[in-house]
JSON list of C-alpha atoms in Angstrom, two decimals:
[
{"chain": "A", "resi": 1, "resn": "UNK", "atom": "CA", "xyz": [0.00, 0.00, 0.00]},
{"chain": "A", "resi": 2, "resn": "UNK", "atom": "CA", "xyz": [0.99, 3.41, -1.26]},
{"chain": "A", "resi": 3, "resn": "UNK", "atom": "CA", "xyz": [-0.94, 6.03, 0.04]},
{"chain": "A", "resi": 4, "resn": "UNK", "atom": "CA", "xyz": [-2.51, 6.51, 3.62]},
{"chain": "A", "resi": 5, "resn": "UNK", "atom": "CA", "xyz": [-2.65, 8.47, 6.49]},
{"chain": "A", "resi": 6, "resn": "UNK", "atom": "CA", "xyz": [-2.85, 7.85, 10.14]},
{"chain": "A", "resi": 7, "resn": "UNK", "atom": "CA", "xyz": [-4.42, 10.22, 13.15]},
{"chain": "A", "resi": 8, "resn": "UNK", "atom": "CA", "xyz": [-4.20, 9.42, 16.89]},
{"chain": "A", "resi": 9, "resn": "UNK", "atom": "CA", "xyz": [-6.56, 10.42, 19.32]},
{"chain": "A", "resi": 10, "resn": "UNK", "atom": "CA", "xyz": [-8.95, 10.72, 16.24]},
{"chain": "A", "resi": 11, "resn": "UNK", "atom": "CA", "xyz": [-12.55, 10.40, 17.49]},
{"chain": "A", "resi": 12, "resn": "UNK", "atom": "CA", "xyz": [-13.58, 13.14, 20.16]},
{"chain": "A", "resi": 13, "resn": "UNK", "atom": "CA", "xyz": [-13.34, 11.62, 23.94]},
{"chain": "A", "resi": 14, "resn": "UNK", "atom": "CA", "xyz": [-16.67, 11.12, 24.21]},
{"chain": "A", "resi": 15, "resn": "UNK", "atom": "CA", "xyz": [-17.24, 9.33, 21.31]},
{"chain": "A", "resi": 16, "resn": "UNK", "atom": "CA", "xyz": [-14.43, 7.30, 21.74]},
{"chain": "A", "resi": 17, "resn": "UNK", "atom": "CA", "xyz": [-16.12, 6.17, 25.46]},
{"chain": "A", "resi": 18, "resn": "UNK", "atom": "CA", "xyz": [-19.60, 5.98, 24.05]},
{"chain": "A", "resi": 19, "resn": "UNK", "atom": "CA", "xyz": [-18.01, 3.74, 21.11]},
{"chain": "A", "resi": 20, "resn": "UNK", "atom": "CA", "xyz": [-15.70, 1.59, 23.68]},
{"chain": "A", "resi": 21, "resn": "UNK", "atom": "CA", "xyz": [-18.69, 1.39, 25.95]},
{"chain": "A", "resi": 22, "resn": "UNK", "atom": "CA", "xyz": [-21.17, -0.37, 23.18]},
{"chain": "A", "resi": 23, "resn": "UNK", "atom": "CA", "xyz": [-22.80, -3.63, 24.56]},
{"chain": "A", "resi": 24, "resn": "UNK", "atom": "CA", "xyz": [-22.12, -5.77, 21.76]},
{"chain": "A", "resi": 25, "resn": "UNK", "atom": "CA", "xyz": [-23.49, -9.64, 22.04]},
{"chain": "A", "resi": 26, "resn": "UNK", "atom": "CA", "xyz": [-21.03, -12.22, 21.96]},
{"chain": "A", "resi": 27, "resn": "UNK", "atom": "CA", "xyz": [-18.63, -13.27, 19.22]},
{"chain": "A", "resi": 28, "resn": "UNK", "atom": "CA", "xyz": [-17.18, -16.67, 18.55]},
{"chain": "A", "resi": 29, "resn": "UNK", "atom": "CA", "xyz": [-13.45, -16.33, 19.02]},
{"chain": "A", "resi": 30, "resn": "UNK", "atom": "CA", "xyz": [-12.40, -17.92, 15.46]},
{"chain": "A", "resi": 31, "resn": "UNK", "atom": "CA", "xyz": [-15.60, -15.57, 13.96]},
{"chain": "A", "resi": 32, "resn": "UNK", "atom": "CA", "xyz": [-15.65, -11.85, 13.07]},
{"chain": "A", "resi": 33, "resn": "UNK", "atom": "CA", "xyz": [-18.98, -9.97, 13.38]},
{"chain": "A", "resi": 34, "resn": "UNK", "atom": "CA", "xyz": [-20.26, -6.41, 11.55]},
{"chain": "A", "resi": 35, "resn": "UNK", "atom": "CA", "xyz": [-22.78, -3.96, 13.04]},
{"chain": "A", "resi": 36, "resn": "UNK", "atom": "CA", "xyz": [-23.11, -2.22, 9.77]},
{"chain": "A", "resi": 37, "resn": "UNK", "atom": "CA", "xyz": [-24.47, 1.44, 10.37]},
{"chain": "A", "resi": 38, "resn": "UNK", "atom": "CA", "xyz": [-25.49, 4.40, 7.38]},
{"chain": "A", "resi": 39, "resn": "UNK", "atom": "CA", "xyz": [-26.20, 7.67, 7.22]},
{"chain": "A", "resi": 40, "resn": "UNK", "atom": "CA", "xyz": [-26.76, 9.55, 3.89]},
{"chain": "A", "resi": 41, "resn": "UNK", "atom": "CA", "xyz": [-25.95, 13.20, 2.99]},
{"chain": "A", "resi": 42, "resn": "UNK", "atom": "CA", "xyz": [-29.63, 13.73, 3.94]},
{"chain": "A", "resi": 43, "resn": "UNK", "atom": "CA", "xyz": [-29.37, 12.58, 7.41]},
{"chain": "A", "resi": 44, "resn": "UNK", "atom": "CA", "xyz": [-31.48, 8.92, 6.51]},
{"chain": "A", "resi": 45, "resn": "UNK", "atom": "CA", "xyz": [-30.14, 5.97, 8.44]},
{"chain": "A", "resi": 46, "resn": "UNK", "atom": "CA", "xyz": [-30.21, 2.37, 8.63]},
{"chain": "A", "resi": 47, "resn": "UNK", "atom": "CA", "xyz": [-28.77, 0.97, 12.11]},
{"chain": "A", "resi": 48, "resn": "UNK", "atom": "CA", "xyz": [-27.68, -2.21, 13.65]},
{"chain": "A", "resi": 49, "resn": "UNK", "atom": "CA", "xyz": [-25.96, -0.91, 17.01]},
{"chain": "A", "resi": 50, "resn": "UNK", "atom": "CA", "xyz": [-25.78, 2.19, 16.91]},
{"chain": "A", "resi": 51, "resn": "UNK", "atom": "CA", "xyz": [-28.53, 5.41, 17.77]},
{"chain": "A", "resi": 52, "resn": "UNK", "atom": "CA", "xyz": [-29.85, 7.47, 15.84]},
{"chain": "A", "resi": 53, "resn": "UNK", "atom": "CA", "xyz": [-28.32, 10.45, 18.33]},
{"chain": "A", "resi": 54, "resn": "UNK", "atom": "CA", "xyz": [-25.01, 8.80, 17.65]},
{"chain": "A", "resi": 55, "resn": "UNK", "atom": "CA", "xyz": [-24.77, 8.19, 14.15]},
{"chain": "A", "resi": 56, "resn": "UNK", "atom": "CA", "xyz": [-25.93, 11.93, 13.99]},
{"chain": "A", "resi": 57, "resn": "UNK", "atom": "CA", "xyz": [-22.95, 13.13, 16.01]},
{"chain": "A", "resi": 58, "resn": "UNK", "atom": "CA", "xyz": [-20.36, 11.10, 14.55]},
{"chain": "A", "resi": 59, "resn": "UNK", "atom": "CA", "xyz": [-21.45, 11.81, 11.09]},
{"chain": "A", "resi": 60, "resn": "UNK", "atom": "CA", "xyz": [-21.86, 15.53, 12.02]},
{"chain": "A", "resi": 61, "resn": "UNK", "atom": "CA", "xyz": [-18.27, 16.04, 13.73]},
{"chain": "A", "resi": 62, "resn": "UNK", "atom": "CA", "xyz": [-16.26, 13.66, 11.26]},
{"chain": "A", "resi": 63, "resn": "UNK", "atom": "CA", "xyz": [-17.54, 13.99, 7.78]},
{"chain": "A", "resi": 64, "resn": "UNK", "atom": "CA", "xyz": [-15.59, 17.08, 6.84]},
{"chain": "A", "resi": 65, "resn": "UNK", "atom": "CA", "xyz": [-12.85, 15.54, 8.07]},
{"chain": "A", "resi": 66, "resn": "UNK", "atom": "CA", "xyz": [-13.32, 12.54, 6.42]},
{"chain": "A", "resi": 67, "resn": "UNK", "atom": "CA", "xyz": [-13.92, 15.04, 2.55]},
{"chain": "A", "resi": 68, "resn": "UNK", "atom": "CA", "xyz": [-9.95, 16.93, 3.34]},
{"chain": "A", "resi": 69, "resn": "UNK", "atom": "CA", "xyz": [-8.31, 13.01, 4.00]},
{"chain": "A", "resi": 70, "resn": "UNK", "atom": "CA", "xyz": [-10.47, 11.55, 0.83]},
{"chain": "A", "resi": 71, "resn": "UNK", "atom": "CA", "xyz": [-9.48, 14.58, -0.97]},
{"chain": "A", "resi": 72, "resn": "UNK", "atom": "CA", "xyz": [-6.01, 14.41, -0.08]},
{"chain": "A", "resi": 73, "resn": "UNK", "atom": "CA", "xyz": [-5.48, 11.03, -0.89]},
{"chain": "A", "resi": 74, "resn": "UNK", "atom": "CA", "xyz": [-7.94, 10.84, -4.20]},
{"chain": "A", "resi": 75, "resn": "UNK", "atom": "CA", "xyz": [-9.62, 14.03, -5.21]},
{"chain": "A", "resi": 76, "resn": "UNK", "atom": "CA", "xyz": [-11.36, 12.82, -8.11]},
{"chain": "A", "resi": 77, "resn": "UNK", "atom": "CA", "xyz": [-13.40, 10.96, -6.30]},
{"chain": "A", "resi": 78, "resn": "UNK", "atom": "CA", "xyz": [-14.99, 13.67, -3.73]},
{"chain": "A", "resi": 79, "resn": "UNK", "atom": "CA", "xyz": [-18.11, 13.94, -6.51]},
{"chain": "A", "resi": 80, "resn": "UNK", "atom": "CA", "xyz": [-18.80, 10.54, -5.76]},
{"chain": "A", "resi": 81, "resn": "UNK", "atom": "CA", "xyz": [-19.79, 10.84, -2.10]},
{"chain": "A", "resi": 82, "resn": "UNK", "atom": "CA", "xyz": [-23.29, 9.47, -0.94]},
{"chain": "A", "resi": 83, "resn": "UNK", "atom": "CA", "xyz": [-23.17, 8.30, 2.22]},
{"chain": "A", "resi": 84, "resn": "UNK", "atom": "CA", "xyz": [-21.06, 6.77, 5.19]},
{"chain": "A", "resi": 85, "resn": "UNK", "atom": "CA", "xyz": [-20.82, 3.88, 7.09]},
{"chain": "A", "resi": 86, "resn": "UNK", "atom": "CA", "xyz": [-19.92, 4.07, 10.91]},
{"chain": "A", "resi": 87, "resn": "UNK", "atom": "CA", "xyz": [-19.61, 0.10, 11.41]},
{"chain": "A", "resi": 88, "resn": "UNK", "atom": "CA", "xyz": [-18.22, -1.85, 14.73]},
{"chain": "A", "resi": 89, "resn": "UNK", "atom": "CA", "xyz": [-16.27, -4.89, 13.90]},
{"chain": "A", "resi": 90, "resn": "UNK", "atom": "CA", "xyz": [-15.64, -7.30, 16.50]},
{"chain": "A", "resi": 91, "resn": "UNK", "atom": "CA", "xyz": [-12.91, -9.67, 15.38]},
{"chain": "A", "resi": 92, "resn": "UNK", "atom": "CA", "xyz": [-12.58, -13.14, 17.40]},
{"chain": "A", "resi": 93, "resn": "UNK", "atom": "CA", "xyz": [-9.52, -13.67, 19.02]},
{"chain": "A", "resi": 94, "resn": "UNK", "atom": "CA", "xyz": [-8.33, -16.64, 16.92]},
{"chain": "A", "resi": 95, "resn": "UNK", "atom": "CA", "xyz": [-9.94, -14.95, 13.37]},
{"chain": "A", "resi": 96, "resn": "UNK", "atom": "CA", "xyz": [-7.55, -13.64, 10.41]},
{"chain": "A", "resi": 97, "resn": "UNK", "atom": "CA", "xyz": [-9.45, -12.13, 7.64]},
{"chain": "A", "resi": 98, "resn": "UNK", "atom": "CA", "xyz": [-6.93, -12.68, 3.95]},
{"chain": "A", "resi": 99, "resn": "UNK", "atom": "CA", "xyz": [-5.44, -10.07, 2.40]},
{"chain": "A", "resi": 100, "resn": "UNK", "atom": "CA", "xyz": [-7.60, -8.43, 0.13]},
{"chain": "A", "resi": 101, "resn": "UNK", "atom": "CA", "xyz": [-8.69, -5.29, -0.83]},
{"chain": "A", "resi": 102, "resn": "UNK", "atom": "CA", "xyz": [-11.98, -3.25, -0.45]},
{"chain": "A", "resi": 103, "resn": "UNK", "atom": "CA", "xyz": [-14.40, -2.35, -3.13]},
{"chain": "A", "resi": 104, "resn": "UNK", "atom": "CA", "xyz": [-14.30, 0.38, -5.67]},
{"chain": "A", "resi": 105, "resn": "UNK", "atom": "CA", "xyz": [-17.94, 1.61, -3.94]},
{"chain": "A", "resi": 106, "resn": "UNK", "atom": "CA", "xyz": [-15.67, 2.23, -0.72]},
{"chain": "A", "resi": 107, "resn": "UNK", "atom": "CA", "xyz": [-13.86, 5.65, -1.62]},
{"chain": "A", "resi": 108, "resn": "UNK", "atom": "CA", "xyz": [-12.25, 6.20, 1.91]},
{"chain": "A", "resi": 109, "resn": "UNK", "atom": "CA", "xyz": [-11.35, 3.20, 4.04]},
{"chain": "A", "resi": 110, "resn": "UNK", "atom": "CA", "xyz": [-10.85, 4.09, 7.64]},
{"chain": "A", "resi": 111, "resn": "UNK", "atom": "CA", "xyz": [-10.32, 2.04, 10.74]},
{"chain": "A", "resi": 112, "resn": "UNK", "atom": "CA", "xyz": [-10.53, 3.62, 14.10]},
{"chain": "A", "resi": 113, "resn": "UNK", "atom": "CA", "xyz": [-8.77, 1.07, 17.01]},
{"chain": "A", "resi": 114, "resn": "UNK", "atom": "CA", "xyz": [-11.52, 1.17, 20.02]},
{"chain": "A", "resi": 115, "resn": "UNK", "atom": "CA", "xyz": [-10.58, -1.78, 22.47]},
{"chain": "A", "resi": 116, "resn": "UNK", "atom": "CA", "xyz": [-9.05, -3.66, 24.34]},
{"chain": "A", "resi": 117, "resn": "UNK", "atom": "CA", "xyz": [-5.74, -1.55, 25.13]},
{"chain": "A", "resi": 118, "resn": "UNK", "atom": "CA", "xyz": [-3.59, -4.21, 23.03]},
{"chain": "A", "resi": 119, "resn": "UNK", "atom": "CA", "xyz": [-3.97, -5.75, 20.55]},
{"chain": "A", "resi": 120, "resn": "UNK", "atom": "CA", "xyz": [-3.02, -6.16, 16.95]},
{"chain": "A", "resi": 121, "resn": "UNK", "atom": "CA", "xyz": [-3.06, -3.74, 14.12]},
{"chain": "A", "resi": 122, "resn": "UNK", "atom": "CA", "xyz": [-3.80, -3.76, 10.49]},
{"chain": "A", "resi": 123, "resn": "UNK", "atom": "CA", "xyz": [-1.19, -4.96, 8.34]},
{"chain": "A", "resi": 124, "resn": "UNK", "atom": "CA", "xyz": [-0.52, -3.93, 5.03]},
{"chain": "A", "resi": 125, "resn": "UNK", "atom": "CA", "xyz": [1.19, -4.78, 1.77]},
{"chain": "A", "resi": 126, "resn": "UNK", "atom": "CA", "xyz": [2.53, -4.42, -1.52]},
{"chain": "A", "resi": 127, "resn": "UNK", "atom": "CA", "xyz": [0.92, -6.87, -3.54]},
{"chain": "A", "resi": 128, "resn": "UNK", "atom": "CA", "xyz": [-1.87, -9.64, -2.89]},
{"chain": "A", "resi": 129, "resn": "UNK", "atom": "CA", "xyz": [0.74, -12.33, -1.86]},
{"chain": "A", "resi": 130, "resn": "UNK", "atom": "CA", "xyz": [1.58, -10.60, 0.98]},
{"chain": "A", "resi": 131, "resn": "UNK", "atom": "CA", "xyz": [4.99, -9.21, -0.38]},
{"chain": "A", "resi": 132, "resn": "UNK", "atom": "CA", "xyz": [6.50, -6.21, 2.01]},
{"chain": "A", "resi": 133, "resn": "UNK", "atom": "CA", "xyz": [4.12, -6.92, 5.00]},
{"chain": "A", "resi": 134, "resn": "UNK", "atom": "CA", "xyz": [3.88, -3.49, 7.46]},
{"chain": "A", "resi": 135, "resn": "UNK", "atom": "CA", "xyz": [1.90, -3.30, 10.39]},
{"chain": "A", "resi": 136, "resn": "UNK", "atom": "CA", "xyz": [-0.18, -0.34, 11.49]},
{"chain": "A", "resi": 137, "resn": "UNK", "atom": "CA", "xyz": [0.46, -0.64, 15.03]},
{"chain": "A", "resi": 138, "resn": "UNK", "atom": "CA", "xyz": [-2.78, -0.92, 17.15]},
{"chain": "A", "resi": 139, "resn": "UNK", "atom": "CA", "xyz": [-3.19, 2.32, 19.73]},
{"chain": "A", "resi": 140, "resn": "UNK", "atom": "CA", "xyz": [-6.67, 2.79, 21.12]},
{"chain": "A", "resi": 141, "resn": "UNK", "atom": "CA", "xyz": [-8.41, 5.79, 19.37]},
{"chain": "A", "resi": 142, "resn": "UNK", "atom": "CA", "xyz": [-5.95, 5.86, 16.67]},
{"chain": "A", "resi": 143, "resn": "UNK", "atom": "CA", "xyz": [-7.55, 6.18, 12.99]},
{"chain": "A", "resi": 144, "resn": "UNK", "atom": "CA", "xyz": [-5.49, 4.76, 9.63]},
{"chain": "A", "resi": 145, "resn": "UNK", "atom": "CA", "xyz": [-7.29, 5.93, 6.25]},
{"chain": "A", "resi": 146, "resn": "UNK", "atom": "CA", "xyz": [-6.75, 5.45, 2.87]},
{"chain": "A", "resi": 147, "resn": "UNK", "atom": "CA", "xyz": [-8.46, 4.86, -0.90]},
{"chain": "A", "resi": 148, "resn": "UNK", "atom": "CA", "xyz": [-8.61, 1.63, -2.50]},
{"chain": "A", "resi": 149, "resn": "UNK", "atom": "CA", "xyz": [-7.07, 0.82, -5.44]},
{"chain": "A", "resi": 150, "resn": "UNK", "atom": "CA", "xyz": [-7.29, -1.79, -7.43]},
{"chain": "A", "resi": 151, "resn": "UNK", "atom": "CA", "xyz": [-2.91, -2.73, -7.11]},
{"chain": "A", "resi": 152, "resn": "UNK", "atom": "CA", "xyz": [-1.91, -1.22, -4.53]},
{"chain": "A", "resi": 153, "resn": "UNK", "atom": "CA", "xyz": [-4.22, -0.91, -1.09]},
{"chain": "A", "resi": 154, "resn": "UNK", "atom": "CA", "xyz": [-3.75, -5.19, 0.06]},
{"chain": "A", "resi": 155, "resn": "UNK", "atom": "CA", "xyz": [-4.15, -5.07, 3.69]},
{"chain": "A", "resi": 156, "resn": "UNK", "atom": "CA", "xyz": [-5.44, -7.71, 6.07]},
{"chain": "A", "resi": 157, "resn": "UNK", "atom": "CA", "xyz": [-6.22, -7.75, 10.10]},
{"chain": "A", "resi": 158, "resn": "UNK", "atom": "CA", "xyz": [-6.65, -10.55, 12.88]},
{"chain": "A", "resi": 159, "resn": "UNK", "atom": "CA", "xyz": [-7.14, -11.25, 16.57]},
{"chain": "A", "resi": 160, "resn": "UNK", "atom": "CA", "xyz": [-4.41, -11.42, 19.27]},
{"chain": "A", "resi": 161, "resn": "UNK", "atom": "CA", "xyz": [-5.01, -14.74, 20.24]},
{"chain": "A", "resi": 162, "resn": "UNK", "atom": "CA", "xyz": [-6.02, -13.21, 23.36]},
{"chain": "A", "resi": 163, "resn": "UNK", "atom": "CA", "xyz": [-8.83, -11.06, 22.90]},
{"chain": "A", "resi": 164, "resn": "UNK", "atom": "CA", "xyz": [-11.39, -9.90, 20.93]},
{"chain": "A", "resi": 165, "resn": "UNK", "atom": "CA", "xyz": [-10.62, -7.02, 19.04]},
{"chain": "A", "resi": 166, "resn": "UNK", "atom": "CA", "xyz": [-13.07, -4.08, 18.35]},
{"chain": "A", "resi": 167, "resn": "UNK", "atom": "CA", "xyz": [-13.31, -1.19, 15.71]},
{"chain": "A", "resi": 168, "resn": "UNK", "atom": "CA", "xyz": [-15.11, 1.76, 14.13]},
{"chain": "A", "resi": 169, "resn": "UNK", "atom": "CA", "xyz": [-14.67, 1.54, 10.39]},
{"chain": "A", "resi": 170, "resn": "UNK", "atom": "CA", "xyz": [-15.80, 4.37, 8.66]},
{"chain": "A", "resi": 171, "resn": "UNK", "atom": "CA", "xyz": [-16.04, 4.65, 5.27]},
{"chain": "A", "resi": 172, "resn": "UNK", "atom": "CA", "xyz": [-16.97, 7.06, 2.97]},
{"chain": "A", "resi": 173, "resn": "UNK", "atom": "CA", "xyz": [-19.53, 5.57, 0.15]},
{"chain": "A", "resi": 174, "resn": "UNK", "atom": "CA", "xyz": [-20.37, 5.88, -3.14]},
{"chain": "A", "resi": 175, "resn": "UNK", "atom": "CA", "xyz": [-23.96, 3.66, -5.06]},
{"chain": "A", "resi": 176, "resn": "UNK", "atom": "CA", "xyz": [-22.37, 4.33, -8.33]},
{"chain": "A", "resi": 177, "resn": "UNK", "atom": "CA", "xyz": [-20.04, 1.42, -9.02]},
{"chain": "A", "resi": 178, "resn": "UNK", "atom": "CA", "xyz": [-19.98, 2.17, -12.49]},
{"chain": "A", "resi": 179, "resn": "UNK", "atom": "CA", "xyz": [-18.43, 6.07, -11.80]},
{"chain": "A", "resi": 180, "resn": "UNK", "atom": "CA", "xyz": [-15.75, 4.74, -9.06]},
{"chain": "A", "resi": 181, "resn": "UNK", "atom": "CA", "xyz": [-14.29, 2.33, -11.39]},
{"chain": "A", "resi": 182, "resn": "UNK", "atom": "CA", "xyz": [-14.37, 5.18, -14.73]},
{"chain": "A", "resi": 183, "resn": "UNK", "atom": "CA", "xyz": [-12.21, 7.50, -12.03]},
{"chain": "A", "resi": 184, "resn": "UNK", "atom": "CA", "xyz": [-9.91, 4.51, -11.46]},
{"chain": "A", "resi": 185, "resn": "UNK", "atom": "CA", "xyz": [-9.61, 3.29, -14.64]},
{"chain": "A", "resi": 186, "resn": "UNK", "atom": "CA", "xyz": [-10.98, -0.34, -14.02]},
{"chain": "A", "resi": 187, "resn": "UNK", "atom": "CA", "xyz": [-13.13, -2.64, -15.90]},
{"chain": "A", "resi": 188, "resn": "UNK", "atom": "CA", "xyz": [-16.10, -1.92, -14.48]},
{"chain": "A", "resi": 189, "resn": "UNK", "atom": "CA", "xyz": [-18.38, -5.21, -15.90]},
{"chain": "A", "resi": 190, "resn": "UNK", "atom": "CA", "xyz": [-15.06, -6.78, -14.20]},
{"chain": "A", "resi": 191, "resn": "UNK", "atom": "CA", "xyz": [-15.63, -5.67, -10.90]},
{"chain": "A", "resi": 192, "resn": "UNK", "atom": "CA", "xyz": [-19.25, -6.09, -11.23]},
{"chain": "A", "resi": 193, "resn": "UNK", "atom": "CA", "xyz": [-18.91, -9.57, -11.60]},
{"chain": "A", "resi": 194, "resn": "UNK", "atom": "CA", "xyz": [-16.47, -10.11, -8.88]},
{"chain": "A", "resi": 195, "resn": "UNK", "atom": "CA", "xyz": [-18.70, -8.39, -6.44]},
{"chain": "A", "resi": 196, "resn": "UNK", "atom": "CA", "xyz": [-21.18, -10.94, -6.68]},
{"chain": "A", "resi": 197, "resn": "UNK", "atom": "CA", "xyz": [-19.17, -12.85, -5.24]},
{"chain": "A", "resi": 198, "resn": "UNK", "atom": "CA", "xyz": [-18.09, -10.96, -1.94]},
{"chain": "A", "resi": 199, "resn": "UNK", "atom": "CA", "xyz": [-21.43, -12.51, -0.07]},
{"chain": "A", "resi": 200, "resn": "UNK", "atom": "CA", "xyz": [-20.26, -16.10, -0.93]},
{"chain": "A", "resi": 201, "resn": "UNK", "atom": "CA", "xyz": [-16.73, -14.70, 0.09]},
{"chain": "A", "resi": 202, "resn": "UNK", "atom": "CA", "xyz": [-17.90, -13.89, 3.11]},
{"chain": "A", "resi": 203, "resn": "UNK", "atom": "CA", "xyz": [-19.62, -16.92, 4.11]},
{"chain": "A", "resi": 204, "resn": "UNK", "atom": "CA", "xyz": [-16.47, -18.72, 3.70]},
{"chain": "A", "resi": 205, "resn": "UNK", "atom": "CA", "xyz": [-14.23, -16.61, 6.14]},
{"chain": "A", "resi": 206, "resn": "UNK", "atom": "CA", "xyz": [-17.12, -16.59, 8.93]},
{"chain": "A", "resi": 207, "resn": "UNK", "atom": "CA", "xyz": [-18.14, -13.22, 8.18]},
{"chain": "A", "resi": 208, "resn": "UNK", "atom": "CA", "xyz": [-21.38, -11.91, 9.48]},
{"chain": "A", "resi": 209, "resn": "UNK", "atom": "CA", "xyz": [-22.88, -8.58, 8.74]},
{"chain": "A", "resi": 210, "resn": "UNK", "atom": "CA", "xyz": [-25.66, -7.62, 11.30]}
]
């Protein structure tokens, strides 16, 4: 991976407590579970553990933010923006999600680090066989963004071995497939195709979206 760019103490304190404080059900150790979350540019939602107060607030205080990284890191694609997702992952313990790397819809990737106090990072790399592996060193509260592309953002993440491991991702979205692979000059009946596949994907790495 190429381009990024990483922020401690990212999320205001008492979103960072609110976040940390979530009561999240159970997740198998060798599992990972989403609480997807969305918010559009009009303010209309669809939840799974968040509230509505919350999503507000976060989407209020970080989406400007969020428009000076994306356009730092890929300015064509600013016109693109719809809406964001402010999802909790809870990877198991014993989980490892494969390198991959996200989908052109996804036009800022961003991982905030909530709890426990240790654990392990994200690691990233220079090609999908894992060639110049880096890690992006876990620190609670701190935030490591960047835009896909199709060579060069391979990253991957896992548990500890000794406890479950808990994020905010939030990314900034786009419905238009079609336009997000024109601005990165990708085959876009390509990708289309692939994505079909991402549920299946999913399935196979014990992946659950809530």
């Amino acid at each position: 991976m190429k381009n990024f760019k990483i922020i401690d103490n990212f999320l205001k304190q008492n979103h960072f407590q609110e976040l940390c404080n979530l009561q999240l059900k159970y997740n198998d150790p060798k599992k990972a579970t989403v609480y997807k979350n969305m918010i559009d540019n009009k303010g209309k939602t669809n939840l799974s553990c968040l509230s509505e107060s919350l999503i507000k607030s976060l989407h209020n205080e970080y989406t400007n933010i969020g428009v000076k990284i994306l356009e730092e890191l890929s300015p064509k694609k600013i016109e693109l923006f719809d809406y964001s997702e402010f999802s909790i992952i809870e990877t198991g313990k014993d989980y490892s999600f494969p390198i991959h790397r996200d989908i052109p819809t996804k036009l800022l990737s961003g991982v905030i680090y909530l709890t426990p106090q240790k654990n392990n990072g994200t690691y990233i790399y220079d090609d999908k066989n894992g060639k110049n592996k880096k890690e992006i060193e876990w620190k609670q509260n701190r935030a490591f963004f960047f835009s896909r592309s199709e060579k060069f953002s391979w990253h991957s993440y896992e548990g500890d071995k000794i406890s479950n491991r808990i994020v905010l991702v939030y990314n900034m979205m786009t419905y238009d497939l079609k336009r997000a692979c024109e601005v990165e000059n990708i085959n876009f009946y390509k990708i289309k195709l692939r994505e079909k596949f991402n549920p299946i994907l999913y399935r196979y790495f014990n992946f659950t979206i809530k």
